Amino acid sequence: MTICLVSCLLLTSTSVFPQITPSSGAVYQEGFSYCEITPFIASRIEGKSYRENPDISLADLRYVRIKYIDFEGNEKDGELIVNRRIARDTVEIFYQLYRHKYPLQEVSLIDDYGASDDRSMEANNTAAFNYRKITGSTSLSRHAYGMAIDINPLINPYVKGKAVLPAGGNVYAQRSAEKCTGKYASFMIQRGDFIYKLFMEHGFTWGGDWRSVKDYQHFEKE
Ligand SMILES: [Zn+2]
């Protein structure tokens, strides 16, 4: 694969920025790229998923553009914000999902849902960066560092005992595709399936492998 050392700025400009490196921005494939957080993107996330903090700066984050196929088979444009350390992983992973027509309901910034994890999950929105605590904890989530991605969260809910988040994902809390009565049962993430292997190949771990809670939507990297 060739990587063009092109930032999102260059996509709309003929200027040359010789200082650009692969970590700051790149076009991976047509429709799959990442770049630094521009002032416009910053204005979309400040006061929502991003706020002044001692843990992560805007310079640590990358804005990622991808394409995906939805459950109706339509091709859509998606956007994510992730840590610069996994920007390349992210475009590679989502390119493979796209090529294999792995369906995603929506891939929008969580800021489109007011940075509300609950609302974004209920909409089955795939998302990554959000400066927030771990659900039910005072520790920062890996999402706060842009190091975690939640996939189709409605059909891959967070399950702790009888608690299921989002509530609308209750039918998908039990993970047998044969027993599940949900419309998208066959697209629940399972250990060893295509998307699981894809994230593992890129060094991620899966929340469905956790013991105390199960976070089936969640892939993260250290
Ligand atoms: Zn998550």
Coordinates of C-alpha atoms and ligand atoms in Angstrom, one line a residue:
M1 CA 0.0 0.0 0.0
T2 CA 1.3 3.4 -0.8
I3 CA 0.7 6.2 1.7
C4 CA 0.6 9.7 0.3
L5 CA 2.0 12.2 2.8
V6 CA -1.0 14.5 2.3
S7 CA -2.9 16.2 5.1
C8 CA -6.5 17.2 4.9
L9 CA -5.3 20.7 4.2
L10 CA -3.7 19.5 1.1
L11 CA -6.9 17.9 0.0
T12 CA -8.4 21.4 -0.5
S13 CA -5.2 23.2 -1.4
T14 CA -2.3 23.0 -3.8
S15 CA 0.1 24.3 -1.2
V16 CA 3.0 22.0 -0.3
F17 CA 3.8 21.3 3.4
P18 CA 7.2 19.5 3.3
Q19 CA 7.1 19.2 7.1
I20 CA 4.1 16.8 7.0
T21 CA 4.9 13.3 8.3
P22 CA 2.8 10.1 8.3
S23 CA 1.9 10.7 12.0
S24 CA 0.3 14.1 11.2
G25 CA -1.8 13.1 8.2
A26 CA -2.1 10.7 5.3
V27 CA -4.5 9.5 2.6
Y28 CA -4.6 5.7 3.0
Q29 CA -7.0 4.9 0.2
E30 CA -9.6 7.0 -1.6
G31 CA -12.1 8.0 1.1
F32 CA -9.9 6.9 3.9
S33 CA -7.6 9.5 5.4
Y34 CA -6.6 11.2 8.6
C35 CA -5.3 14.6 9.6
E36 CA -4.6 16.9 12.5
I37 CA -7.4 18.6 14.3
T38 CA -8.1 21.8 12.3
P39 CA -9.6 24.9 13.9
F40 CA -13.0 24.0 12.3
I41 CA -12.9 20.4 13.7
A42 CA -11.9 21.8 17.1
S43 CA -14.9 24.1 17.1
R44 CA -17.1 21.1 16.6
I45 CA -15.8 19.2 19.6
E46 CA -14.7 21.8 22.1
G47 CA -17.1 21.9 25.1
K48 CA -18.5 18.5 24.0
S49 CA -16.2 15.5 23.6
Y50 CA -13.1 17.7 24.2
R51 CA -12.5 20.1 27.0
E52 CA -9.3 21.5 28.6
N53 CA -7.7 18.8 30.6
P54 CA -4.3 17.5 31.8
D55 CA -4.5 14.2 30.0
I56 CA -4.9 14.7 26.3
S57 CA -4.3 17.6 23.9
L58 CA -5.8 18.4 20.5
A59 CA -2.4 17.8 19.1
D60 CA -2.6 14.2 20.3
L61 CA -5.8 13.5 18.3
R62 CA -6.4 12.9 14.6
Y63 CA -9.6 13.4 12.6
V64 CA -10.3 10.3 10.4
R65 CA -12.5 10.1 7.3
I66 CA -13.7 6.7 6.2
K67 CA -16.4 5.1 4.0
Y68 CA -18.6 2.3 5.2
I69 CA -21.6 0.2 4.2
D70 CA -24.8 0.5 6.3
F71 CA -27.3 -2.2 7.0
E72 CA -29.3 -1.4 3.9
G73 CA -26.2 -1.8 1.8
N74 CA -25.7 1.9 1.2
E75 CA -22.3 3.4 0.9
K76 CA -21.8 6.2 3.5
D77 CA -19.1 8.7 4.6
G78 CA -18.0 8.4 8.2
E79 CA -15.8 10.4 10.6
L80 CA -14.0 9.5 13.8
I81 CA -11.6 11.1 16.2
V82 CA -8.8 8.9 17.6
N83 CA -5.4 9.2 19.2
R84 CA -2.7 9.9 16.6
R85 CA -1.1 6.6 17.7
I86 CA -4.0 4.6 16.3
A87 CA -4.9 6.8 13.3
R88 CA -3.1 4.5 10.8
D89 CA -4.7 1.4 12.5
T90 CA -8.1 3.0 12.2
V91 CA -8.0 3.7 8.5
E92 CA -6.6 0.2 7.8
I93 CA -9.3 -1.5 9.9
F94 CA -12.2 0.5 8.5
Y95 CA -10.9 0.0 5.0
Q96 CA -11.1 -3.7 5.5
L97 CA -14.6 -3.5 7.0
Y98 CA -15.6 -1.5 4.0
R99 CA -14.1 -4.0 1.5
H100 CA -15.8 -6.9 3.3
K101 CA -19.1 -4.9 3.4
Y102 CA -19.2 -5.3 7.2
P103 CA -22.3 -3.3 8.1
L104 CA -22.1 -0.3 10.4
Q105 CA -25.3 1.7 11.1
E106 CA -23.6 5.1 11.5
V107 CA -20.1 6.5 12.0
S108 CA -20.5 10.0 13.3
L109 CA -18.6 12.1 15.8
I110 CA -20.2 11.6 19.3
D111 CA -20.4 15.4 19.3
D112 CA -23.4 15.0 17.0
Y113 CA -25.1 13.5 20.0
G114 CA -23.9 16.2 22.4
A115 CA -21.0 13.9 23.5
S116 CA -23.7 11.8 25.2
D117 CA -22.5 8.2 25.2
D118 CA -26.0 7.0 26.0
R119 CA -27.6 8.8 23.0
S120 CA -24.8 7.8 20.7
M121 CA -25.1 4.1 21.8
E122 CA -28.9 4.2 21.5
A123 CA -28.5 5.4 17.9
N124 CA -26.1 2.5 17.2
N125 CA -23.4 5.0 16.3
T126 CA -19.9 3.8 16.0
A127 CA -17.5 6.3 17.7
A128 CA -14.2 6.7 19.4
F129 CA -12.8 9.7 21.2
N130 CA -14.8 11.2 24.1
Y131 CA -13.1 12.7 27.2
R132 CA -15.0 10.8 29.8
K133 CA -14.8 8.4 32.7
I134 CA -15.2 4.6 32.4
T135 CA -18.9 3.7 32.9
G136 CA -19.5 3.2 36.6
S137 CA -16.0 4.3 37.6
T138 CA -14.0 7.4 38.5
S139 CA -11.1 6.4 36.2
L140 CA -10.7 7.8 32.7
S141 CA -11.9 5.6 29.9
R142 CA -9.6 4.7 27.0
H143 CA -12.0 6.7 24.9
A144 CA -10.7 9.8 26.8
Y145 CA -7.4 9.2 25.1
G146 CA -8.9 8.3 21.8
M147 CA -7.5 4.8 22.2
A148 CA -10.9 2.9 22.1
I149 CA -13.5 2.4 19.4
D150 CA -17.1 1.3 20.0
I151 CA -18.7 -0.7 17.1
N152 CA -22.4 -0.8 16.5
P153 CA -23.1 -0.3 20.2
L154 CA -26.8 -1.1 20.2
I155 CA -26.3 -4.6 19.0
N156 CA -23.0 -5.0 21.0
P157 CA -24.1 -3.5 24.4
Y158 CA -22.3 -3.0 27.6
V159 CA -23.5 -5.7 30.1
K160 CA -22.8 -5.7 33.8
G161 CA -25.0 -8.2 35.6
K162 CA -28.6 -7.3 34.7
A163 CA -27.6 -3.8 33.6
V164 CA -27.5 -3.3 29.8
L165 CA -26.4 -0.1 28.1
P166 CA -27.9 1.1 25.9
A167 CA -31.3 0.0 27.2
G168 CA -32.5 -0.6 23.6
G169 CA -29.7 -3.2 23.2
N170 CA -31.3 -5.5 25.9
V171 CA -32.2 -8.1 23.3
Y172 CA -28.5 -8.4 22.3
A173 CA -27.3 -9.0 25.9
Q174 CA -27.3 -12.7 25.4
R175 CA -24.8 -13.5 22.6
S176 CA -26.0 -16.6 20.9
A177 CA -26.9 -15.6 17.4
E178 CA -29.3 -18.6 17.2
K179 CA -31.2 -17.7 20.4
C180 CA -31.1 -13.9 19.9
T181 CA -34.4 -12.5 18.5
G182 CA -32.8 -9.1 17.5
K183 CA -33.0 -8.1 13.9
Y184 CA -29.2 -7.9 13.6
A185 CA -28.3 -11.0 15.7
S186 CA -26.1 -12.3 13.0
F187 CA -24.0 -9.1 13.2
M188 CA -23.2 -9.3 16.9
I189 CA -19.5 -9.3 17.4
Q190 CA -18.2 -12.8 18.4
R191 CA -14.8 -13.9 19.6
G192 CA -12.9 -15.1 16.6
D193 CA -15.1 -13.5 13.9
F194 CA -13.9 -11.2 11.1
I195 CA -14.0 -7.9 13.0
Y196 CA -12.6 -9.5 16.1
K197 CA -9.6 -10.8 14.2
L198 CA -9.1 -7.6 12.4
F199 CA -8.8 -5.6 15.6
M200 CA -6.6 -8.3 17.2
E201 CA -4.2 -8.1 14.2
H202 CA -3.8 -4.4 15.0
G203 CA -3.0 -5.0 18.6
F204 CA -6.4 -4.2 20.2
T205 CA -8.2 -6.0 23.0
W206 CA -11.9 -6.6 23.1
G207 CA -14.3 -5.7 25.9
G208 CA -16.2 -8.9 25.2
D209 CA -13.2 -10.8 26.7
W210 CA -13.4 -8.9 30.0
R211 CA -14.5 -10.9 33.0
S212 CA -16.3 -8.6 35.5
V213 CA -18.3 -6.7 32.8
K214 CA -18.8 -7.4 29.1
D215 CA -18.4 -4.4 26.7
Y216 CA -19.1 -6.1 23.4
Q217 CA -18.9 -2.9 21.4
H218 CA -15.5 -1.9 22.7
F219 CA -12.0 -2.4 21.2
E220 CA -9.1 -0.6 22.8
K221 CA -5.3 -0.4 22.5
E222 CA -2.8 0.3 25.2
Ligands
ZN1 ZN -16.1 1.7 24.5

